[in-house]
């Protein structure tokens, strides 16, 4: 791919002239050739090796290898190091090579795609990589766009064309692009060949939704916007052909500019491991120094006299120098204590033996989990990152988006307020009956042949108003049918399909459609609406779409009668400010209605219109044209318009299935849930109540809405004071005990009695997040059980997550579904994307994805908990076995003149970690379970050890190390005691070096196998196979290595010939092995049992009850059957969504949560939530006691 | 449980289903044995282990009691010889000494004679590797490439056979045993073959192929500390000469620790020694060649009988008894703690 040009200095401004290759070449813009591959055949080996040796671990291996090649130092054969090194290097290289091969392949495929380029007035087939900036290319339907193009003309009228952008932003709906009118007439190649316009625009950037530039043609200026651009990666749809001018090519395109590398996330265990590895390294050096000093002294005292039999090596003239050499020799043989193979996996994505395999296995279990598969959306859960699994077991804070995450993001037109009259209430008439699911008949829309049969509305009065011809209602629906960006598609007569960018809009247009104002079709300049059976075509003068700042959208249309009218819909805060002051009464009533709707958790929009004078419009249009030439500023200038009130709409945002239960369980698991939403405060608070984040049991819900720094500070201070007061007045011993028991407490505030919640507004949050107040805010917020931040921007979401990450040493998880959650998902330790309706940007940025919020409890409480448990057990055992293995050399050093003689055969050293002990611990790391999955849902407290980091921390690490050292001591000194002066049963010498080596190695393998057997709590067939298989493999390999055949082929390599059969035939040897095993294992068993008996963990208790229950099977089975029958009935009831929705809506004069709770309690299965809540209440004081069964 | 999501049958539609398989493996529902430490298993394992260890330990101690062992340190008893050997220039001067001793009891059964060395670091790294197994297998190899240095070749280039520090430092005292029976002196018949491992003798060591041994070793020289070349180690027995000499093989099997004993001879059970060595007065005639004083070493000669568990080493028996006692005690302690705790538990529950 040498044709792909190298990078140049960043440009300030881009100038492109159509059909002028020579002119454009001056600027040396990148060609359309892309290169994502890293190597070619020649450079692969050196470049790849260079990259690999930049890894600390690989370099360390190489360093050891070089040490081993020095004969004076070499205490081990070179292959003990080179085998793992080559293994790691080869596997990584093969992986890199395959990856790169596929990148080459896809590069080639993309670069060689054909496109039609207009060269010299003729269309020529060219490969994509030969397309240059300034070329005009022709695209046909369903083709990929080759580069970022300025749309010039298309087959559709008015230069319209349709594109699908799923490759760019993941959104599957179609989008419209339009050529500017002057170029849209350039329909044939002849005219286009003569086109010599020049585009001056912004330099390449990665903003997908923005473009600013100007076209200079025939002495005229034309503003260009994103609406005129076709971006690389889009697909042309529903358009026969179009022509475009290449503006950005290859690496400069927005698609390529966006393909940044994702940040590599590390788990807290990774970070702990890094520290531990350093400590171990220090320990290694210490051991090396001790032994080196020992060597120097020994050589000085003993070795000197022993020189007649064993002269010093050439070049060694002093005991001191000998000690120096022996230091390095010991570094080589003791290096197995440094879990460098673990370190490799931490430092990079390099494939490594154990940890990576375990994590990969856990990821597969997540992907395979049927209980996290959503049948409706046909999406299984997906672990997109394989390196974070165990951190799922340590989460303390969850930051959740509301829309699409807690709620379904299915929008239903639910209520509306027109001219001060509210429609859509049904509860008033029917009363509590509605709760039982006996609904009235939905409104009959059969009068309208174009009605969408799926649309349902319950209040007949609105349809009556339409039929009676209420002008306000008509105008209301006219607005809904005109003011939107929905695309319609009429597949056959009367069969309309809408493609909406946001589900809210879709719901509104669908409502208008059913009430007789059917949006039929649109062109860029017209909208055709079927108004109560009569087709009316409006001339579309302008669309001002939604954006974050304006928070409203407007259209300007000219009716067939010639009247120009501005229709606008948008956020109440923005629109109500801009209303004509004369309508204050109506405005007040509507505001009341709006508050009422928001109180029910509905999403509201305010509708308004304004008649425009012809001259006023002309004036505005002129300003628009002028403003357009200043690319950055013009969108703001169009925002200054005002409107007249028409009414308001309310859309029901349906709660997702299982959200309240999930939140209840996660809260019981001591996970704090913060909701960060862009929605308004009332909506957010109500969703908070309906999903049980906020409850009436709460002592107080603090609301922070201050507009200034002082107000916010004051409000936060008051909240803190209240909590402090309460905790002092109800002070009981428990709060202090809690404080003492948890090491994580940073302030007194956390020891607060009572439950509080905090609701904070976006503008207050902006102040609260400032450097001088953030700690105050965080302390207040963390003292609360639930935190809701409303009206927050995507950036603030990330800031909040960052704040918690910064001050709390806690694992954070962010969950969301939309593009606005991406920053938060990327910031949190773990990002979870809901693969929902708002495109897949959140999923692409996430580490885990699934389609329903309720799966989160399974991901954390089951998968996360297991992953954490398994990883911790794995690490503990890993350190234990390596220390037990290596420290024997240290003790032996004192008996062999500190000469760095190994205890074991070199093959045993090579194979110990790779073959003899790797698979059983791997099987444990992948398959182990302490309690069955149902139990971890039943007892959310089981999740706590992970949060407190109890299973693998520095203390546990030292215990493992101590156990390893204890084992190594026995492993050396018991055979030493036995072998000294002992003889075999045939009188020959027993204590020869090789027999000693075989005895120690055999007892080591047996002891660590018994130990893994003790550690394994869940013996599947695979565990059995690996554990017994490893033992069998050890003996098989031992006998093979000590066989005659191998020795005769390589006498200098296999010196242990005949050793296995001679040594292992001795009863003394087996008695030694048995004694070593007993002495190593019995204290561990005693210790573990006593711990279990005296201070059981919750998981032990649960496990024990499991055992007891099995014995009382019959009794229990009866109970279970009852329970199950209940849950099935409730499952049906629960899936019946409307019932639940009614429940929320009915909460008018009552606090919603209590109502919802009553609803739950009415159903037999919902009782368990109550039980959990009660448990939670009772164990607020003593977390352990209450759950003891 | 409540959130059971079943894959609907309509999944088998046109598009391939993405629903995960419902296999026990993928759903982590593999049947498994879930062992748990309960009071019953723990206590039974402790008491069983305790009983086992105690019985093995007692057996070991009892059988070790029947072992008779006699050990004599002759490095001091032959002080003149040892002084002579301190000077390497006297390497070819012969020096003999005798050590008298009395066996108070009969040594019944097979009696083995060992030489023991103290403070001789056969397990030193540089010592352990200083050999060429290929050479000892009779292969014609270039020993320059082996780790034999500095005992590889002489300055004139003649290779040493065998090479290396181990071979060079071979124990070369000759020890004969005489039985003083009523003023007549009977030499105790000693077997010098059959003392090494079968695999060592038949697989690991082999003489170079040739018509006779001296020609097989032509062109090589003895190691510097040896008095005679390798093909003269045992002139009487062709099958015990050269590399396959038992004394040599046993020396080449280096010991694990700096104090060790190597089997030297077995008493042949003929005539009056058919039941072993009778009690009485004996004399060791030692041809003293191996210097130990330089490195503060000690030399022993040892006579011993063996039982099923080998020679006399009380360690294993005592260790088993101690372990058995500890395990049993631990069992009682656990029982006590458990009982005490259970009382507490019921108290709490009420």
PDB file of N, CA and C in Angstrom, chain A residues 74 299 305 308-309 311 313 365 368 370-371 373 870 895 899 901 929 933 976-978 980 983 987 989 991-994 1019 1048 1052 1055 1059 1062 1068 1071 1092-1093 1103, chain B residues 5 11 20 27-29 32-33 35-37 114 123-126 133-134 169 197 199 204 206 225 253-257 262 291 294-295 309-311 313 320 338 341:
ATOM      1  N   UNK A  74      24.735 -19.235  34.011  1.00  0.00           N
ATOM      2  CA  UNK A  74      23.656 -20.148  33.650  1.00  0.00           C
ATOM      3  C   UNK A  74      23.459 -21.221  34.698  1.00  0.00           C
ATOM      4  N   UNK A 299      32.123 -19.315  49.529  1.00  0.00           N
ATOM      5  CA  UNK A 299      33.305 -19.485  48.682  1.00  0.00           C
ATOM      6  C   UNK A 299      34.566 -19.053  49.437  1.00  0.00           C
ATOM      7  N   UNK A 305      38.898 -23.843  50.083  1.00  0.00           N
ATOM      8  CA  UNK A 305      39.565 -25.095  50.441  1.00  0.00           C
ATOM      9  C   UNK A 305      39.150 -26.219  49.511  1.00  0.00           C
ATOM     10  N   UNK A 308      40.630 -27.863  45.268  1.00  0.00           N
ATOM     11  CA  UNK A 308      41.345 -28.974  44.628  1.00  0.00           C
ATOM     12  C   UNK A 308      40.382 -29.845  43.828  1.00  0.00           C
ATOM     13  N   UNK A 309      39.200 -29.997  44.368  1.00  0.00           N
ATOM     14  CA  UNK A 309      38.227 -30.809  43.640  1.00  0.00           C
ATOM     15  C   UNK A 309      37.385 -29.994  42.685  1.00  0.00           C
ATOM     16  N   UNK A 311      37.783 -26.365  41.176  1.00  0.00           N
ATOM     17  CA  UNK A 311      38.390 -25.039  41.000  1.00  0.00           C
ATOM     18  C   UNK A 311      37.355 -24.023  40.543  1.00  0.00           C
ATOM     19  N   UNK A 313      35.644 -21.063  38.424  1.00  0.00           N
ATOM     20  CA  UNK A 313      35.561 -20.857  36.976  1.00  0.00           C
ATOM     21  C   UNK A 313      36.644 -19.900  36.515  1.00  0.00           C
ATOM     22  N   UNK A 365     -19.188 -17.216  28.690  1.00  0.00           N
ATOM     23  CA  UNK A 365     -20.351 -17.584  29.491  1.00  0.00           C
ATOM     24  C   UNK A 365     -21.384 -16.470  29.478  1.00  0.00           C
ATOM     25  N   UNK A 368     -23.094 -16.609  26.156  1.00  0.00           N
ATOM     26  CA  UNK A 368     -23.931 -17.794  25.992  1.00  0.00           C
ATOM     27  C   UNK A 368     -25.138 -17.806  26.893  1.00  0.00           C
ATOM     28  N   UNK A 370     -28.410 -17.799  28.308  1.00  0.00           N
ATOM     29  CA  UNK A 370     -29.748 -17.756  27.752  1.00  0.00           C
ATOM     30  C   UNK A 370     -30.645 -16.808  28.529  1.00  0.00           C
ATOM     31  N   UNK A 371     -30.342 -16.661  29.799  1.00  0.00           N
ATOM     32  CA  UNK A 371     -31.204 -15.812  30.608  1.00  0.00           C
ATOM     33  C   UNK A 371     -30.913 -14.341  30.372  1.00  0.00           C
ATOM     34  N   UNK A 373     -30.695 -13.346  27.181  1.00  0.00           N
ATOM     35  CA  UNK A 373     -31.037 -13.229  25.771  1.00  0.00           C
ATOM     36  C   UNK A 373     -32.431 -12.642  25.678  1.00  0.00           C
ATOM     37  N   UNK A 870     -13.748 -16.428  41.000  1.00  0.00           N
ATOM     38  CA  UNK A 870     -12.857 -17.348  40.295  1.00  0.00           C
ATOM     39  C   UNK A 870     -11.483 -16.725  40.113  1.00  0.00           C
ATOM     40  N   UNK A 895      22.346 -25.526  51.453  1.00  0.00           N
ATOM     41  CA  UNK A 895      22.970 -26.834  51.582  1.00  0.00           C
ATOM     42  C   UNK A 895      23.859 -27.181  50.399  1.00  0.00           C
ATOM     43  N   UNK A 899      25.224 -22.378  45.401  1.00  0.00           N
ATOM     44  CA  UNK A 899      25.798 -22.448  44.052  1.00  0.00           C
ATOM     45  C   UNK A 899      24.736 -22.329  42.979  1.00  0.00           C
ATOM     46  N   UNK A 901      22.380 -24.320  42.425  1.00  0.00           N
ATOM     47  CA  UNK A 901      21.968 -25.615  41.901  1.00  0.00           C
ATOM     48  C   UNK A 901      20.457 -25.742  42.089  1.00  0.00           C
ATOM     49  N   UNK A 929     -17.906 -22.473  41.115  1.00  0.00           N
ATOM     50  CA  UNK A 929     -19.091 -21.779  41.621  1.00  0.00           C
ATOM     51  C   UNK A 929     -19.134 -22.033  43.113  1.00  0.00           C
ATOM     52  N   UNK A 933     -26.537 -20.082  41.065  1.00  0.00           N
ATOM     53  CA  UNK A 933     -26.885 -18.734  40.612  1.00  0.00           C
ATOM     54  C   UNK A 933     -28.148 -18.191  41.290  1.00  0.00           C
ATOM     55  N   UNK A 976      14.793 -33.859  53.269  1.00  0.00           N
ATOM     56  CA  UNK A 976      16.161 -33.701  53.755  1.00  0.00           C
ATOM     57  C   UNK A 976      16.385 -34.568  54.991  1.00  0.00           C
ATOM     58  N   UNK A 977      15.428 -34.484  55.920  1.00  0.00           N
ATOM     59  CA  UNK A 977      15.555 -35.276  57.141  1.00  0.00           C
ATOM     60  C   UNK A 977      15.569 -36.757  56.844  1.00  0.00           C
ATOM     61  N   UNK A 978      14.727 -37.155  55.911  1.00  0.00           N
ATOM     62  CA  UNK A 978      14.637 -38.575  55.600  1.00  0.00           C
ATOM     63  C   UNK A 978      15.896 -39.049  54.883  1.00  0.00           C
ATOM     64  N   UNK A 980      18.996 -37.791  54.656  1.00  0.00           N
ATOM     65  CA  UNK A 980      20.340 -37.692  55.220  1.00  0.00           C
ATOM     66  C   UNK A 980      20.706 -39.032  55.831  1.00  0.00           C
ATOM     67  N   UNK A 983      19.645 -45.172  53.648  1.00  0.00           N
ATOM     68  CA  UNK A 983      19.971 -46.034  52.514  1.00  0.00           C
ATOM     69  C   UNK A 983      18.705 -46.719  52.061  1.00  0.00           C
ATOM     70  N   UNK A 987      20.305 -51.571  50.296  1.00  0.00           N
ATOM     71  CA  UNK A 987      21.587 -51.168  50.820  1.00  0.00           C
ATOM     72  C   UNK A 987      22.254 -50.039  50.073  1.00  0.00           C
ATOM     73  N   UNK A 989      22.835 -46.338  48.168  1.00  0.00           N
ATOM     74  CA  UNK A 989      22.625 -44.974  48.645  1.00  0.00           C
ATOM     75  C   UNK A 989      21.241 -44.482  48.234  1.00  0.00           C
ATOM     76  N   UNK A 991      20.273 -41.123  49.141  1.00  0.00           N
ATOM     77  CA  UNK A 991      20.283 -39.666  49.092  1.00  0.00           C
ATOM     78  C   UNK A 991      21.071 -39.125  47.917  1.00  0.00           C
ATOM     79  N   UNK A 992      20.942 -39.756  46.760  1.00  0.00           N
ATOM     80  CA  UNK A 992      21.635 -39.135  45.637  1.00  0.00           C
ATOM     81  C   UNK A 992      20.782 -37.985  45.114  1.00  0.00           C
ATOM     82  N   UNK A 993      21.441 -37.075  44.461  1.00  0.00           N
ATOM     83  CA  UNK A 993      20.793 -35.838  44.052  1.00  0.00           C
ATOM     84  C   UNK A 993      19.557 -36.092  43.187  1.00  0.00           C
ATOM     85  N   UNK A 994      19.672 -37.030  42.264  1.00  0.00           N
ATOM     86  CA  UNK A 994      18.572 -37.232  41.328  1.00  0.00           C
ATOM     87  C   UNK A 994      17.348 -37.833  42.018  1.00  0.00           C
ATOM     88  N   UNK A1019     -16.831 -29.461  41.356  1.00  0.00           N
ATOM     89  CA  UNK A1019     -16.085 -30.445  40.559  1.00  0.00           C
ATOM     90  C   UNK A1019     -16.921 -30.923  39.383  1.00  0.00           C
ATOM     91  N   UNK A1048      19.609 -42.654  25.322  1.00  0.00           N
ATOM     92  CA  UNK A1048      20.576 -43.099  24.327  1.00  0.00           C
ATOM     93  C   UNK A1048      20.676 -42.160  23.145  1.00  0.00           C
ATOM     94  N   UNK A1052      23.525 -36.383  27.015  1.00  0.00           N
ATOM     95  CA  UNK A1052      23.852 -35.226  27.841  1.00  0.00           C
ATOM     96  C   UNK A1052      22.625 -34.454  28.290  1.00  0.00           C
ATOM     97  N   UNK A1055      19.735 -36.880  31.723  1.00  0.00           N
ATOM     98  CA  UNK A1055      20.666 -37.536  32.633  1.00  0.00           C
ATOM     99  C   UNK A1055      19.984 -38.347  33.707  1.00  0.00           C
ATOM    100  N   UNK A1059      15.848 -43.135  36.725  1.00  0.00           N
ATOM    101  CA  UNK A1059      15.634 -42.609  38.062  1.00  0.00           C
ATOM    102  C   UNK A1059      14.237 -42.871  38.584  1.00  0.00           C
ATOM    103  N   UNK A1062      13.679 -46.493  39.684  1.00  0.00           N
ATOM    104  CA  UNK A1062      14.460 -46.862  40.853  1.00  0.00           C
ATOM    105  C   UNK A1062      13.987 -46.148  42.105  1.00  0.00           C
ATOM    106  N   UNK A1068      10.309 -46.054  51.203  1.00  0.00           N
ATOM    107  CA  UNK A1068      10.681 -44.856  51.956  1.00  0.00           C
ATOM    108  C   UNK A1068      10.281 -43.589  51.218  1.00  0.00           C
ATOM    109  N   UNK A1071       6.640 -43.088  51.521  1.00  0.00           N
ATOM    110  CA  UNK A1071       6.289 -42.639  52.867  1.00  0.00           C
ATOM    111  C   UNK A1071       6.640 -41.169  53.048  1.00  0.00           C
ATOM    112  N   UNK A1092     -14.584 -21.617  58.820  1.00  0.00           N
ATOM    113  CA  UNK A1092     -15.941 -21.894  58.379  1.00  0.00           C
ATOM    114  C   UNK A1092     -16.863 -22.037  59.576  1.00  0.00           C
ATOM    115  N   UNK A1093     -16.346 -22.671  60.618  1.00  0.00           N
ATOM    116  CA  UNK A1093     -17.155 -22.983  61.774  1.00  0.00           C
ATOM    117  C   UNK A1093     -17.340 -21.754  62.666  1.00  0.00           C
ATOM    118  N   UNK A1103     -24.118 -22.025  51.255  1.00  0.00           N
ATOM    119  CA  UNK A1103     -23.699 -23.311  50.732  1.00  0.00           C
ATOM    120  C   UNK A1103     -24.089 -24.424  51.699  1.00  0.00           C
TER     121      UNK A1103
ATOM    122  N   UNK B   5     -36.106 -16.105  30.632  1.00  0.00           N
ATOM    123  CA  UNK B   5     -36.395 -15.696  29.274  1.00  0.00           C
ATOM    124  C   UNK B   5     -36.264 -16.921  28.389  1.00  0.00           C
ATOM    125  N   UNK B  11     -38.261 -18.226  16.751  1.00  0.00           N
ATOM    126  CA  UNK B  11     -36.872 -17.918  16.458  1.00  0.00           C
ATOM    127  C   UNK B  11     -36.373 -18.639  15.215  1.00  0.00           C
ATOM    128  N   UNK B  20     -28.641 -18.353  22.371  1.00  0.00           N
ATOM    129  CA  UNK B  20     -27.584 -19.294  22.764  1.00  0.00           C
ATOM    130  C   UNK B  20     -28.162 -20.683  22.992  1.00  0.00           C
ATOM    131  N   UNK B  27     -24.668 -22.987  29.759  1.00  0.00           N
ATOM    132  CA  UNK B  27     -25.459 -22.314  30.791  1.00  0.00           C
ATOM    133  C   UNK B  27     -24.845 -22.515  32.175  1.00  0.00           C
ATOM    134  N   UNK B  28     -23.646 -23.055  32.228  1.00  0.00           N
ATOM    135  CA  UNK B  28     -22.935 -23.278  33.487  1.00  0.00           C
ATOM    136  C   UNK B  28     -23.745 -24.136  34.447  1.00  0.00           C
ATOM    137  N   UNK B  29     -24.419 -25.123  33.892  1.00  0.00           N
ATOM    138  CA  UNK B  29     -25.194 -26.003  34.743  1.00  0.00           C
ATOM    139  C   UNK B  29     -24.661 -27.427  34.688  1.00  0.00           C
ATOM    140  N   UNK B  32     -22.186 -31.298  38.956  1.00  0.00           N
ATOM    141  CA  UNK B  32     -20.902 -31.160  39.646  1.00  0.00           C
ATOM    142  C   UNK B  32     -21.006 -31.685  41.064  1.00  0.00           C
ATOM    143  N   UNK B  33     -19.881 -32.121  41.536  1.00  0.00           N
ATOM    144  CA  UNK B  33     -19.759 -32.540  42.931  1.00  0.00           C
ATOM    145  C   UNK B  33     -19.331 -31.324  43.718  1.00  0.00           C
ATOM    146  N   UNK B  35     -18.097 -30.552  47.054  1.00  0.00           N
ATOM    147  CA  UNK B  35     -17.646 -31.007  48.363  1.00  0.00           C
ATOM    148  C   UNK B  35     -17.631 -29.848  49.342  1.00  0.00           C
ATOM    149  N   UNK B  36     -17.821 -30.173  50.587  1.00  0.00           N
ATOM    150  CA  UNK B  36     -17.827 -29.124  51.589  1.00  0.00           C
ATOM    151  C   UNK B  36     -17.214 -29.666  52.865  1.00  0.00           C
ATOM    152  N   UNK B  37     -16.523 -28.834  53.541  1.00  0.00           N
ATOM    153  CA  UNK B  37     -15.927 -29.253  54.806  1.00  0.00           C
ATOM    154  C   UNK B  37     -17.022 -29.285  55.863  1.00  0.00           C
ATOM    155  N   UNK B 114      29.838 -49.064  53.926  1.00  0.00           N
ATOM    156  CA  UNK B 114      29.759 -47.765  53.255  1.00  0.00           C
ATOM    157  C   UNK B 114      30.993 -46.944  53.575  1.00  0.00           C
ATOM    158  N   UNK B 123      26.905 -31.609  45.713  1.00  0.00           N
ATOM    159  CA  UNK B 123      25.718 -30.999  45.105  1.00  0.00           C
ATOM    160  C   UNK B 123      25.979 -29.575  44.629  1.00  0.00           C
ATOM    161  N   UNK B 124      27.232 -29.197  44.550  1.00  0.00           N
ATOM    162  CA  UNK B 124      27.542 -27.855  44.048  1.00  0.00           C
ATOM    163  C   UNK B 124      27.245 -27.801  42.555  1.00  0.00           C
ATOM    164  N   UNK B 125      26.652 -26.693  42.120  1.00  0.00           N
ATOM    165  CA  UNK B 125      26.207 -26.612  40.730  1.00  0.00           C
ATOM    166  C   UNK B 125      27.325 -26.906  39.732  1.00  0.00           C
ATOM    167  N   UNK B 126      28.463 -26.304  39.961  1.00  0.00           N
ATOM    168  CA  UNK B 126      29.537 -26.493  38.990  1.00  0.00           C
ATOM    169  C   UNK B 126      30.056 -27.927  39.026  1.00  0.00           C
ATOM    170  N   UNK B 133      28.029 -37.309  30.004  1.00  0.00           N
ATOM    171  CA  UNK B 133      27.337 -38.588  29.990  1.00  0.00           C
ATOM    172  C   UNK B 133      27.520 -39.314  28.670  1.00  0.00           C
ATOM    173  N   UNK B 134      27.699 -38.550  27.628  1.00  0.00           N
ATOM    174  CA  UNK B 134      27.918 -39.199  26.336  1.00  0.00           C
ATOM    175  C   UNK B 134      29.237 -39.955  26.345  1.00  0.00           C
ATOM    176  N   UNK B 169      37.507 -36.403  41.091  1.00  0.00           N
ATOM    177  CA  UNK B 169      37.575 -36.417  42.551  1.00  0.00           C
ATOM    178  C   UNK B 169      37.116 -37.745  43.131  1.00  0.00           C
ATOM    179  N   UNK B 197      22.872 -49.363  40.773  1.00  0.00           N
ATOM    180  CA  UNK B 197      21.563 -49.567  40.148  1.00  0.00           C
ATOM    181  C   UNK B 197      21.746 -50.355  38.863  1.00  0.00           C
ATOM    182  N   UNK B 199      20.019 -49.989  36.164  1.00  0.00           N
ATOM    183  CA  UNK B 199      19.977 -49.099  35.000  1.00  0.00           C
ATOM    184  C   UNK B 199      21.298 -48.375  34.806  1.00  0.00           C
ATOM    185  N   UNK B 204      23.314 -46.633  31.603  1.00  0.00           N
ATOM    186  CA  UNK B 204      23.896 -45.297  31.658  1.00  0.00           C
ATOM    187  C   UNK B 204      25.406 -45.319  31.392  1.00  0.00           C
ATOM    188  N   UNK B 206      28.762 -47.325  29.734  1.00  0.00           N
ATOM    189  CA  UNK B 206      29.192 -48.362  28.812  1.00  0.00           C
ATOM    190  C   UNK B 206      30.611 -48.023  28.366  1.00  0.00           C
ATOM    191  N   UNK B 225      43.911 -36.624  39.282  1.00  0.00           N
ATOM    192  CA  UNK B 225      44.028 -37.099  40.645  1.00  0.00           C
ATOM    193  C   UNK B 225      44.042 -38.616  40.750  1.00  0.00           C
ATOM    194  N   UNK B 253      27.132 -41.091  40.755  1.00  0.00           N
ATOM    195  CA  UNK B 253      25.774 -40.705  41.166  1.00  0.00           C
ATOM    196  C   UNK B 253      25.923 -39.750  42.338  1.00  0.00           C
ATOM    197  N   UNK B 254      25.940 -38.454  42.043  1.00  0.00           N
ATOM    198  CA  UNK B 254      26.306 -37.480  43.057  1.00  0.00           C
ATOM    199  C   UNK B 254      25.227 -37.390  44.133  1.00  0.00           C
ATOM    200  N   UNK B 255      25.640 -37.052  45.316  1.00  0.00           N
ATOM    201  CA  UNK B 255      24.684 -37.042  46.410  1.00  0.00           C
ATOM    202  C   UNK B 255      23.988 -35.688  46.497  1.00  0.00           C
ATOM    203  N   UNK B 256      22.880 -35.671  47.223  1.00  0.00           N
ATOM    204  CA  UNK B 256      22.075 -34.453  47.320  1.00  0.00           C
ATOM    205  C   UNK B 256      22.643 -33.483  48.337  1.00  0.00           C
ATOM    206  N   UNK B 257      23.421 -33.993  49.286  1.00  0.00           N
ATOM    207  CA  UNK B 257      23.896 -33.113  50.348  1.00  0.00           C
ATOM    208  C   UNK B 257      25.388 -33.298  50.551  1.00  0.00           C
ATOM    209  N   UNK B 262      28.219 -43.646  50.621  1.00  0.00           N
ATOM    210  CA  UNK B 262      28.062 -44.428  49.404  1.00  0.00           C
ATOM    211  C   UNK B 262      28.360 -45.882  49.710  1.00  0.00           C
ATOM    212  N   UNK B 291      42.402 -37.340  50.078  1.00  0.00           N
ATOM    213  CA  UNK B 291      42.634 -36.308  51.081  1.00  0.00           C
ATOM    214  C   UNK B 291      41.338 -35.571  51.426  1.00  0.00           C
ATOM    215  N   UNK B 294      42.097 -31.073  53.748  1.00  0.00           N
ATOM    216  CA  UNK B 294      42.244 -29.747  53.114  1.00  0.00           C
ATOM    217  C   UNK B 294      40.945 -28.960  53.141  1.00  0.00           C
ATOM    218  N   UNK B 295      39.845 -29.629  52.916  1.00  0.00           N
ATOM    219  CA  UNK B 295      38.554 -28.916  52.908  1.00  0.00           C
ATOM    220  C   UNK B 295      37.766 -29.207  54.186  1.00  0.00           C
ATOM    221  N   UNK B 309      12.492 -50.647  55.210  1.00  0.00           N
ATOM    222  CA  UNK B 309      12.470 -49.204  55.005  1.00  0.00           C
ATOM    223  C   UNK B 309      13.873 -48.640  54.811  1.00  0.00           C
ATOM    224  N   UNK B 310      14.819 -49.512  54.530  1.00  0.00           N
ATOM    225  CA  UNK B 310      16.171 -49.020  54.296  1.00  0.00           C
ATOM    226  C   UNK B 310      16.988 -49.054  55.567  1.00  0.00           C
ATOM    227  N   UNK B 311      18.050 -48.264  55.546  1.00  0.00           N
ATOM    228  CA  UNK B 311      18.975 -48.267  56.664  1.00  0.00           C
ATOM    229  C   UNK B 311      18.439 -47.478  57.840  1.00  0.00           C
ATOM    230  N   UNK B 313      17.565 -44.688  59.915  1.00  0.00           N
ATOM    231  CA  UNK B 313      17.390 -43.234  59.988  1.00  0.00           C
ATOM    232  C   UNK B 313      16.135 -43.010  60.778  1.00  0.00           C
ATOM    233  N   UNK B 320       6.581 -39.437  61.616  1.00  0.00           N
ATOM    234  CA  UNK B 320       5.248 -40.009  61.490  1.00  0.00           C
ATOM    235  C   UNK B 320       4.530 -40.039  62.826  1.00  0.00           C
ATOM    236  N   UNK B 338     -15.742 -26.931  68.141  1.00  0.00           N
ATOM    237  CA  UNK B 338     -17.034 -27.026  67.471  1.00  0.00           C
ATOM    238  C   UNK B 338     -18.168 -27.143  68.489  1.00  0.00           C
ATOM    239  N   UNK B 341     -18.765 -23.883  70.186  1.00  0.00           N
ATOM    240  CA  UNK B 341     -19.382 -22.916  69.294  1.00  0.00           C
ATOM    241  C   UNK B 341     -20.857 -23.226  69.112  1.00  0.00           C
TER     242      UNK B 341
END
